[in-house]
mmCIF file of C-alpha atoms in Angstrom:
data_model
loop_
_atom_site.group_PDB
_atom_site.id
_atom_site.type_symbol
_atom_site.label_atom_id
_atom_site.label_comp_id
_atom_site.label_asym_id
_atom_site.label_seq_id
_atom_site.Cartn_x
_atom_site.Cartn_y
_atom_site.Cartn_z
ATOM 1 C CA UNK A 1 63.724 -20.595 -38.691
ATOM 2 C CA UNK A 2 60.247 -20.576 -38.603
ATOM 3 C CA UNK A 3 59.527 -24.135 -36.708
ATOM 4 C CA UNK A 4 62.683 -22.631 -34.213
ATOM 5 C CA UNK A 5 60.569 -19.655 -33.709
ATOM 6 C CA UNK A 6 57.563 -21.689 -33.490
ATOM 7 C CA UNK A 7 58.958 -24.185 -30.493
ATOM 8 C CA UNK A 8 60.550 -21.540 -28.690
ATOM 9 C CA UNK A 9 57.668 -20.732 -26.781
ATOM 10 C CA UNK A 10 56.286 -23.804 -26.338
ATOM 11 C CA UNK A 11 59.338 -25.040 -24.568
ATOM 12 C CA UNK A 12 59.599 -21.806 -22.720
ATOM 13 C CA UNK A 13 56.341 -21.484 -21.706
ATOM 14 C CA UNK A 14 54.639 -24.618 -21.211
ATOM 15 C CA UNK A 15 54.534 -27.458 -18.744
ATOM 16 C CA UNK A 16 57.760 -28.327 -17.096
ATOM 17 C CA UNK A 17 58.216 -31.197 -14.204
ATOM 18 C CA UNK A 18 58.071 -30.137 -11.008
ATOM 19 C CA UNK A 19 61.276 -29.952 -9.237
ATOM 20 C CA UNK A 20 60.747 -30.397 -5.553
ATOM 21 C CA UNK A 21 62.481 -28.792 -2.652
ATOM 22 C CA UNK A 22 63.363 -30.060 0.923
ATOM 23 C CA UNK A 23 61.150 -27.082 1.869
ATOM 24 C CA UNK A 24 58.270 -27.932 -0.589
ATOM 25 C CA UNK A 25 58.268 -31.451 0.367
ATOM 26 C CA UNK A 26 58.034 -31.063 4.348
ATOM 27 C CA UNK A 27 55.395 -29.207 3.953
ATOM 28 C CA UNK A 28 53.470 -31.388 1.856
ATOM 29 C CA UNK A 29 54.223 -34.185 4.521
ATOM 30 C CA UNK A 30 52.812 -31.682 7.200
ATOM 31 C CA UNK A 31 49.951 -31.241 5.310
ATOM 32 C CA UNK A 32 48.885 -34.485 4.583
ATOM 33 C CA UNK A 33 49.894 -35.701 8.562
ATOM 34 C CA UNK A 34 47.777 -32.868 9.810
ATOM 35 C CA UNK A 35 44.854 -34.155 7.516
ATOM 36 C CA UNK A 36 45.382 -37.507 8.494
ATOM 37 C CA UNK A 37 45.721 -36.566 12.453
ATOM 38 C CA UNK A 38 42.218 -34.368 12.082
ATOM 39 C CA UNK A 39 40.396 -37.376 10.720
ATOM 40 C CA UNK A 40 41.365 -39.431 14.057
ATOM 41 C CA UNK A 41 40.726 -36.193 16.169
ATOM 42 C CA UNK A 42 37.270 -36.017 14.552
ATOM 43 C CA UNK A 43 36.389 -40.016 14.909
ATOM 44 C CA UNK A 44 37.750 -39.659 18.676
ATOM 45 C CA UNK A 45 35.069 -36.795 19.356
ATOM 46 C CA UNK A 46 32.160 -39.073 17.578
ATOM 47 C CA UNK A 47 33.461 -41.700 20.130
ATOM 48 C CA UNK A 48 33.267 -39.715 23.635
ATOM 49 C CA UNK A 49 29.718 -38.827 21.592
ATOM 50 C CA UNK A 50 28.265 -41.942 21.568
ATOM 51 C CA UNK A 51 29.781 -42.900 24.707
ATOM 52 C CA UNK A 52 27.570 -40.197 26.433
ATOM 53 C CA UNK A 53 24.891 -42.309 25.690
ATOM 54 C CA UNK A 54 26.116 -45.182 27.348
ATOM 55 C CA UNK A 55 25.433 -47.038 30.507
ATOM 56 C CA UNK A 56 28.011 -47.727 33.595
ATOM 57 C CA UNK A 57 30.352 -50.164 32.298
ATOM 58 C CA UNK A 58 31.178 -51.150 36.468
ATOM 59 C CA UNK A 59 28.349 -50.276 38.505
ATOM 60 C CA UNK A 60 30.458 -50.648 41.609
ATOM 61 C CA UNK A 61 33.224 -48.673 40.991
ATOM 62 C CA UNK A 62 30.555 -46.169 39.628
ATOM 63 C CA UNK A 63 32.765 -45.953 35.843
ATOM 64 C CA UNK A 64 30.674 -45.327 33.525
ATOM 65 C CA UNK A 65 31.306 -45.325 29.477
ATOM 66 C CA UNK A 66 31.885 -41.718 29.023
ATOM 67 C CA UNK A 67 34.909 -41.327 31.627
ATOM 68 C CA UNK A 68 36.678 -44.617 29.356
ATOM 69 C CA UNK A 69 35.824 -43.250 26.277
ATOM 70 C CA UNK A 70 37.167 -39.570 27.303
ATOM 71 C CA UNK A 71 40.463 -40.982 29.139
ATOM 72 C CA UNK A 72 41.536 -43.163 26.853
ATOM 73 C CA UNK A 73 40.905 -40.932 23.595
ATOM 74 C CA UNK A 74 42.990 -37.974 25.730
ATOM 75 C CA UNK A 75 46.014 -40.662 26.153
ATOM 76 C CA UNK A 76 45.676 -41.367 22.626
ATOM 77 C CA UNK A 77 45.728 -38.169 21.224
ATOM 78 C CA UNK A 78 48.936 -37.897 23.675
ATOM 79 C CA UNK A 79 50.442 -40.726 22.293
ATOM 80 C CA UNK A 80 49.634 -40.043 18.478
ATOM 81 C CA UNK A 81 51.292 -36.726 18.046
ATOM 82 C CA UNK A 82 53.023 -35.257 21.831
ATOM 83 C CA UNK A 83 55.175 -32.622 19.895
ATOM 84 C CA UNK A 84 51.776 -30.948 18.783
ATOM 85 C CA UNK A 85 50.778 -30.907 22.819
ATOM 86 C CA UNK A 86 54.452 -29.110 23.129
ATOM 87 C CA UNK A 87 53.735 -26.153 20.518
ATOM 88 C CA UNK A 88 50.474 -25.039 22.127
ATOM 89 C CA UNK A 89 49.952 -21.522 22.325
ATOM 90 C CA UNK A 90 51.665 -20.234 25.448
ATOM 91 C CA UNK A 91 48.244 -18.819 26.663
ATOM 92 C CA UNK A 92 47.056 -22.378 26.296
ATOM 93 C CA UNK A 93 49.546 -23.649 28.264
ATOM 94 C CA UNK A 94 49.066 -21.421 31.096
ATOM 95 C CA UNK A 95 45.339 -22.323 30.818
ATOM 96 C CA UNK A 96 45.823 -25.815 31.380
ATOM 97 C CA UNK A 97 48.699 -24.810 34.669
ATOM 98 C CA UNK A 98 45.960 -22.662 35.818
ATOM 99 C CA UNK A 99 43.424 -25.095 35.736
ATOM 100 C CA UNK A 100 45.454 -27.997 36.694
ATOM 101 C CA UNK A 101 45.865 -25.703 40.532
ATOM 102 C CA UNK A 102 42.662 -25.244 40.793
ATOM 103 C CA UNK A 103 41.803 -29.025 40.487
ATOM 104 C CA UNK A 104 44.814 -29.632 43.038
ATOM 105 C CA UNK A 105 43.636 -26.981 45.441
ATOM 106 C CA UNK A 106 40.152 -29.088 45.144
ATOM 107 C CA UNK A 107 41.821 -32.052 46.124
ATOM 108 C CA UNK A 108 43.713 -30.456 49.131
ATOM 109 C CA UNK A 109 40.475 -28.951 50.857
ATOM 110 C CA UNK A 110 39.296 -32.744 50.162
ATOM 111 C CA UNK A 111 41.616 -34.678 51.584
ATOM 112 C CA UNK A 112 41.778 -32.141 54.600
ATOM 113 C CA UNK A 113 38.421 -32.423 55.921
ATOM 114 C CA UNK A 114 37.838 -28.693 56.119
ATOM 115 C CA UNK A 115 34.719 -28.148 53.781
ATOM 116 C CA UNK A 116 33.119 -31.708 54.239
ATOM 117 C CA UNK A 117 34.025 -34.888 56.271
ATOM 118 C CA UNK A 118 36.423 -36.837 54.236
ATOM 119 C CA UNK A 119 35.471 -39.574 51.746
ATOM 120 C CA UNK A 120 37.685 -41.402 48.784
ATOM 121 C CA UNK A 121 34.482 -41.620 46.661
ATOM 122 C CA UNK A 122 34.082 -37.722 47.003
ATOM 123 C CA UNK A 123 37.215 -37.172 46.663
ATOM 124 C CA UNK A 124 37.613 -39.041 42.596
ATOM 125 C CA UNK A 125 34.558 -37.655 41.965
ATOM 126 C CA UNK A 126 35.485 -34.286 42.566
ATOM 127 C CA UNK A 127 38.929 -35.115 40.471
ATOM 128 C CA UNK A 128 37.015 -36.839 37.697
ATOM 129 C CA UNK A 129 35.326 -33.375 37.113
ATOM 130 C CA UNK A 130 38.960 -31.376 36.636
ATOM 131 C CA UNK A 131 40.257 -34.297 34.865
ATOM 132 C CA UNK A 132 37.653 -35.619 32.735
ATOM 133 C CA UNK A 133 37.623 -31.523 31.614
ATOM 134 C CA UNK A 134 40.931 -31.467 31.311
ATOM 135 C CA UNK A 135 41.222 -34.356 29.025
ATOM 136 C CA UNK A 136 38.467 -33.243 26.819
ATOM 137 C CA UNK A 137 40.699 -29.519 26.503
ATOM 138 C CA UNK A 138 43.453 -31.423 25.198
ATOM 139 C CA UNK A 139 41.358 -33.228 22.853
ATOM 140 C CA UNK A 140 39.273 -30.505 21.669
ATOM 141 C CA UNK A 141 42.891 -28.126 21.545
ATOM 142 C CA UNK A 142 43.977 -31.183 19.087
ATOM 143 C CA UNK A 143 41.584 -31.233 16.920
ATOM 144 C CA UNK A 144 42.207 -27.280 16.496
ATOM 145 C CA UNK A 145 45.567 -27.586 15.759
ATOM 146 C CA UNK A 146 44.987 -29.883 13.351
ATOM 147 C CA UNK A 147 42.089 -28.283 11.602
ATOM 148 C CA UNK A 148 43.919 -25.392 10.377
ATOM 149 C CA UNK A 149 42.166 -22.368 8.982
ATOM 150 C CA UNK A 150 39.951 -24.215 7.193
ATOM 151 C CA UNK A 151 37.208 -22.491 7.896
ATOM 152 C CA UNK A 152 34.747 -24.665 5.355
ATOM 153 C CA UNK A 153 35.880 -27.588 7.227
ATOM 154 C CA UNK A 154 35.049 -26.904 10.629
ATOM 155 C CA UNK A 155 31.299 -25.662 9.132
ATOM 156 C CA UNK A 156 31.156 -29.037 7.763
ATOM 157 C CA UNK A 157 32.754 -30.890 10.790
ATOM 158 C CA UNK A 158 30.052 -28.816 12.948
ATOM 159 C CA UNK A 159 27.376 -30.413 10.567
ATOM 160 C CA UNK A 160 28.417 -33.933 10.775
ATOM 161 C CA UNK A 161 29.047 -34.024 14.633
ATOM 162 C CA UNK A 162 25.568 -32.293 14.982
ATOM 163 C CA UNK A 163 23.816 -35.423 12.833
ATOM 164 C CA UNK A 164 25.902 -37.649 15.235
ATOM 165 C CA UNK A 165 23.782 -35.925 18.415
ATOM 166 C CA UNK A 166 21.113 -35.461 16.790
ATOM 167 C CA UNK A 167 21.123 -39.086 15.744
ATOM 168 C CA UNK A 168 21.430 -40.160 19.161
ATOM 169 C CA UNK A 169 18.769 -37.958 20.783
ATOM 170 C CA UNK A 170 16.615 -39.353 18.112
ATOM 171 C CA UNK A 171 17.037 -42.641 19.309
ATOM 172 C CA UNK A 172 16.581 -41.606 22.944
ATOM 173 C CA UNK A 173 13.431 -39.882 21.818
ATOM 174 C CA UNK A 174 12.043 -44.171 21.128
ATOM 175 C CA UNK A 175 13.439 -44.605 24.148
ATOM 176 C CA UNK A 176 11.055 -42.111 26.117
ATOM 177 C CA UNK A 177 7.838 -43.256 23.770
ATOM 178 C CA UNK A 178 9.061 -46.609 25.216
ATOM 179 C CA UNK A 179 8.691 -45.127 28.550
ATOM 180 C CA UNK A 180 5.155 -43.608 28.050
ATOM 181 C CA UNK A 181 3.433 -46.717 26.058
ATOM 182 C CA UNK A 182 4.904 -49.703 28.429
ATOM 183 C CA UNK A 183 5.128 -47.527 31.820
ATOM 184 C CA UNK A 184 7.250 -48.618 34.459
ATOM 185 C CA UNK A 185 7.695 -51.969 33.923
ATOM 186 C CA UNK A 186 9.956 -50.837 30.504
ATOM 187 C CA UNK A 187 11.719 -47.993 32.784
ATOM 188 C CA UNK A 188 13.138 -50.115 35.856
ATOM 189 C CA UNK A 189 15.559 -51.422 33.070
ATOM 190 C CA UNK A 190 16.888 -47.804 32.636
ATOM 191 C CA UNK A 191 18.456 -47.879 35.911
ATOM 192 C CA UNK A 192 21.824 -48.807 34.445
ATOM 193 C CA UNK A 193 22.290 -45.547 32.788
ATOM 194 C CA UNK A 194 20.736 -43.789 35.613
ATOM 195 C CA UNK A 195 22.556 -45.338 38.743
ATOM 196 C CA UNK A 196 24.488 -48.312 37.190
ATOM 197 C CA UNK A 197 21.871 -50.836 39.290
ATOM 198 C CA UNK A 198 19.059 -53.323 38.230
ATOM 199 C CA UNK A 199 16.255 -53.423 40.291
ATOM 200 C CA UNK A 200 13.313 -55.687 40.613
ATOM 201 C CA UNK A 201 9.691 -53.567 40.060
ATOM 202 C CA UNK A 202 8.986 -53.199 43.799
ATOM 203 C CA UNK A 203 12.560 -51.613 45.015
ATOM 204 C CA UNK A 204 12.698 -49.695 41.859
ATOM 205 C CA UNK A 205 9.863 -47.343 42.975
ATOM 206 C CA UNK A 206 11.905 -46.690 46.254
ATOM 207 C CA UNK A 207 14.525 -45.738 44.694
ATOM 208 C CA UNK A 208 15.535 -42.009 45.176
ATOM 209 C CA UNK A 209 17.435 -41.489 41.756
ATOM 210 C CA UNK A 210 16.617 -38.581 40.191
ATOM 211 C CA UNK A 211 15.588 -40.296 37.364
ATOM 212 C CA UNK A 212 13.152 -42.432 39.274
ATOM 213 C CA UNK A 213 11.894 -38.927 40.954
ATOM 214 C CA UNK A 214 11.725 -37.183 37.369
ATOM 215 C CA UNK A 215 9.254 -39.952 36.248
ATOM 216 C CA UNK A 216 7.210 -40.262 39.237
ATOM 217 C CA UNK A 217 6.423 -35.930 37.958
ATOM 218 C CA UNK A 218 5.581 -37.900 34.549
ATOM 219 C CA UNK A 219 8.687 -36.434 32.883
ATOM 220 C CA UNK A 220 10.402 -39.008 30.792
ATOM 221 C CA UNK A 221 13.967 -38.290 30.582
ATOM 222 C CA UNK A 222 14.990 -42.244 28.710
ATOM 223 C CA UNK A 223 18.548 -42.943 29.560
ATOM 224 C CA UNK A 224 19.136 -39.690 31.064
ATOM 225 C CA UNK A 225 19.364 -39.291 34.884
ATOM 226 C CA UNK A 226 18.809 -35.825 35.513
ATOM 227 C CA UNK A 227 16.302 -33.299 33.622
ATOM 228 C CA UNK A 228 18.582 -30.718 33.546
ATOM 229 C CA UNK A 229 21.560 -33.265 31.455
ATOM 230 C CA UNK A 230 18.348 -34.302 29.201
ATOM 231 C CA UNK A 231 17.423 -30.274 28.654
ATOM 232 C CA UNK A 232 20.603 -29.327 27.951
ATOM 233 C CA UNK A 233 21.637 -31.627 24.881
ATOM 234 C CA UNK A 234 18.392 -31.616 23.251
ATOM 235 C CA UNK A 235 18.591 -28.020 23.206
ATOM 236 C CA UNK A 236 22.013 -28.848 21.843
ATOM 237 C CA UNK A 237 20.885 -30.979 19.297
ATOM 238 C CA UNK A 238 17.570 -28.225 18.604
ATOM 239 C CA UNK A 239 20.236 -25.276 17.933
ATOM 240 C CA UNK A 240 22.761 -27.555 15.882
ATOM 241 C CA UNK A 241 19.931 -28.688 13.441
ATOM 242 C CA UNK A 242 18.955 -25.154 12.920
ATOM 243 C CA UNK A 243 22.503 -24.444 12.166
ATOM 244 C CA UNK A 244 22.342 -27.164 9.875
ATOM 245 C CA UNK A 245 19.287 -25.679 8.314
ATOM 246 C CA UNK A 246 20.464 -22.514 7.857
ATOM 247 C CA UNK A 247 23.047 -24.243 5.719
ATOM 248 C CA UNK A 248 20.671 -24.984 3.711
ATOM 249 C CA UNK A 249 20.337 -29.315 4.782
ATOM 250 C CA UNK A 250 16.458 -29.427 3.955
ATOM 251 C CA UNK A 251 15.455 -32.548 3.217
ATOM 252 C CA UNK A 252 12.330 -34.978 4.446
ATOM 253 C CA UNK A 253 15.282 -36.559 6.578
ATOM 254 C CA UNK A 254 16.067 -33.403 8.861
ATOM 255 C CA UNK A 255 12.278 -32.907 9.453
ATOM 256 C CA UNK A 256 11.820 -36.279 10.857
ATOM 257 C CA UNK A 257 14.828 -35.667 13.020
ATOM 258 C CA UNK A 258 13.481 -32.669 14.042
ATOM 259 C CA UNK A 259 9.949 -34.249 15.081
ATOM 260 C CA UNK A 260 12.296 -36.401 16.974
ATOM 261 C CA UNK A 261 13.974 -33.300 18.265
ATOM 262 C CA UNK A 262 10.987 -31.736 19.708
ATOM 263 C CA UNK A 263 8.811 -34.798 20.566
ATOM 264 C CA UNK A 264 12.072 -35.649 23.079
ATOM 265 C CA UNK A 265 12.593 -32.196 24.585
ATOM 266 C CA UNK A 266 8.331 -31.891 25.302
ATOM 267 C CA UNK A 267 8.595 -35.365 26.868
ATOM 268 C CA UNK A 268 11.545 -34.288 29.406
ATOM 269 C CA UNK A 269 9.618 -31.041 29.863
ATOM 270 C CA UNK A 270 13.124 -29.414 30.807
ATOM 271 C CA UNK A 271 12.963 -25.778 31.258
ATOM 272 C CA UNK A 272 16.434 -25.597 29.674
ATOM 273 C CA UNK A 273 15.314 -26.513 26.579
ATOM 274 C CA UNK A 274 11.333 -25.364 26.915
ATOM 275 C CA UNK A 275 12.553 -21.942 27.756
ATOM 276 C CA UNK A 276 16.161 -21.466 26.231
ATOM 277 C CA UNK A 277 17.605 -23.997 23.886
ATOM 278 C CA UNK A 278 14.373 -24.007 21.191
ATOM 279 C CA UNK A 279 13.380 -20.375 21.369
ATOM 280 C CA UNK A 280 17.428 -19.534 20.488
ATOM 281 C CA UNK A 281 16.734 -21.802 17.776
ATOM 282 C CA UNK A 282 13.586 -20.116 16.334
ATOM 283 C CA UNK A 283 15.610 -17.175 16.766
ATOM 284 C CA UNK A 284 18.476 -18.409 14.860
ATOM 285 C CA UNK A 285 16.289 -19.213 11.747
ATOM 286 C CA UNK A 286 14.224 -16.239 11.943
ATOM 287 C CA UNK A 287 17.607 -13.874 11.772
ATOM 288 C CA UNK A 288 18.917 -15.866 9.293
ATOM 289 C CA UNK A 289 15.645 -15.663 6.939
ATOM 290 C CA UNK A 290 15.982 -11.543 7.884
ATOM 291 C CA UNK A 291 19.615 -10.915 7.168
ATOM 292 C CA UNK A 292 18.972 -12.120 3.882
ATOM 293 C CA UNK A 293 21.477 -14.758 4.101
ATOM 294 C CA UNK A 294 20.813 -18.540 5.066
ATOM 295 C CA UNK A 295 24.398 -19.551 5.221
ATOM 296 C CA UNK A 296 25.438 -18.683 9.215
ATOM 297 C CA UNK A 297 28.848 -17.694 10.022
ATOM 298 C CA UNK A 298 30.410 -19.538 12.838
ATOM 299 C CA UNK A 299 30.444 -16.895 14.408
ATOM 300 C CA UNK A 300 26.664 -16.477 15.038
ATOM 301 C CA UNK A 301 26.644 -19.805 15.848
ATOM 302 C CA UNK A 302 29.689 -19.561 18.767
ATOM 303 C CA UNK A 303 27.737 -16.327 19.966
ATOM 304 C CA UNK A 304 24.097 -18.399 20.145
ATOM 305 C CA UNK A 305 25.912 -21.253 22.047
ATOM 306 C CA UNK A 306 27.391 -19.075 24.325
ATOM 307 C CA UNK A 307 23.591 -17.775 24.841
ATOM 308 C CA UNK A 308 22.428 -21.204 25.796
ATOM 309 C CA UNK A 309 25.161 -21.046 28.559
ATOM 310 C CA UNK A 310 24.096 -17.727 29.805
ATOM 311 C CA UNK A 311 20.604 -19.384 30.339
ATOM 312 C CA UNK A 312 21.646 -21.975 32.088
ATOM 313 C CA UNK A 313 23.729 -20.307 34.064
ATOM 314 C CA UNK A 314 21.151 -17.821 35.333
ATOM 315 C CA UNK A 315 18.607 -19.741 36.998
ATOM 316 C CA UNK A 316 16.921 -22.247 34.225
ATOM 317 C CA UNK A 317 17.166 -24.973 36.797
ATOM 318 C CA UNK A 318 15.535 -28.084 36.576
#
């Protein structure tokens, strides 16, 4: 009686083998597809990254790396999971119809002639801009839907994209001491990220790329064309690695990178950043030091970003 009494409970309460469900078992598969599909998603947003960084893959067709990369990571994510695309949010949806008229209302003043005289190259330009957006919605809206409400993950995702940049300004930032130590004769060979050209020293100077006009001013912008593109992602990459901070990443590592940071931004002497982008981001560690906490919530950081676009949107203009 006694050992009866004594394995009663023990079969009753402990351990039994799982018996799985159809239900149970779906949603393990969704799980573990939706993981798998947000790993791509992420390593297809470090590609159009890098590729930002890049120079014009066919200078006369005027392509350069960044409209490949973004393209052909959009028809991907198409490919990899198009029932996902299909179960967007209906306000999504009409997003993407909405924007989709305004591109082909853009096109139809184009090809008309009434704003401006009519030209092909103006008119893919002015597509590439609603449909290199476009793509980069569907890949962003991806990467969403595959995330989840994981809210720790996005924080870290946030983290490791921002090392990506920040990686990548860094090494922009040699390129501009490059720039300033060897002078010109180091610079001319920019002009493939700048207007997908080589020139020879003399017809270099003549040039009238803004890049070549931002360095005759003495501001060194390295493979960045315009001041204003320069200004606004290090002042990106200033504000992400104060997020990162305020996480609490504080090693000898994230100083350098900052020196990098801020050695880069001076050089460019962009307004955008000077005067938006880094004092947001002295702001953003001073209020986290004063509300006592140093982890951020996303949502301060959505609300700072949104900040830097303000700023640039009223009249910091390069």
């Amino acid at each position: 009686m006694n050992t009866t009494f004594t394995l009663a409970p023990a079969v009753s309460h402990g351990a039994q083998p799982h018996q799985a469900t159809p239900g149970s078992d779906r949603a393990v598969h969704q799980q573990k597809r939706h993981s798998g599909g947000n790993s791509v998603q992420r390593w297809l947003i470090v590609i159009i990254l890098i590729s930002v960084f890049g120079p014009y893959v066919f200078p006369s067709a005027k392509i350069r790396s960044e409209q490949l990369a973004i393209y052909g990571c959009a028809i991907l994510t198409c490919f990899q999971d198009p029932r996902a695309l299909l179960s967007l949010r209906r306000s999504m949806l009409v997003f993407f119809v909405l924007w989709g008229l305004i591109g082909a209302t853009g096109a139809l003043v184009t090809l008309s002639g009434v704003a401006t005289e009519f030209a092909w190259s103006k008119f893919f330009a002015g597509l590439d801009h609603y449909l290199s957006a476009l793509a980069l919605m569907v890949i962003i809206s991806s990467y969403f839907m595959r995330l989840g409400r994981s809210r720790r993950t996005l924080r870290e995702d946030i983290v490791f994209f921002g090392r990506v940049l920040m990686f990548l300004l860094s090494a922009n930032t040699v390129v501009e001491l490059c720039q300033l130590i060897l002078g010109l004769p180091f610079s001319k060979h920019l002009s493939v990220f700048w207007t997908g050209q080589s020139y020879n020293f003399s017809t270099f100077i003549t040039q009238n790329a803004v890049g070549v006009n931002a360095l005759s001013m003495g501001r060194l912008t390295g493979i960045f064309n315009q001041p204003a593109e320069h200004g606004i992602a290090y002042g990106v990459g200033v504000i992400l690695w104060a997020y990162s901070f305020s996480l609490g990443h504080r090693r000898t590592a994230d100083y350098l990178v900052l020196s990098g940071l801020l050695i880069g931004g001076v050089l460019g002497a962009s307004k955008i950043f000077l005067l938006g982008c880094l004092p947001l981001a002295i702001l953003y560690i001073a209020y986290a030091q004063m509300s006592g906490t140093r982890r951020m919530s996303i949502g301060d950081f959505v609300g700072l970003t949104a900040a830097i676009l303000v700023c640039i949107a009223f009249g910091l203009r390069d």
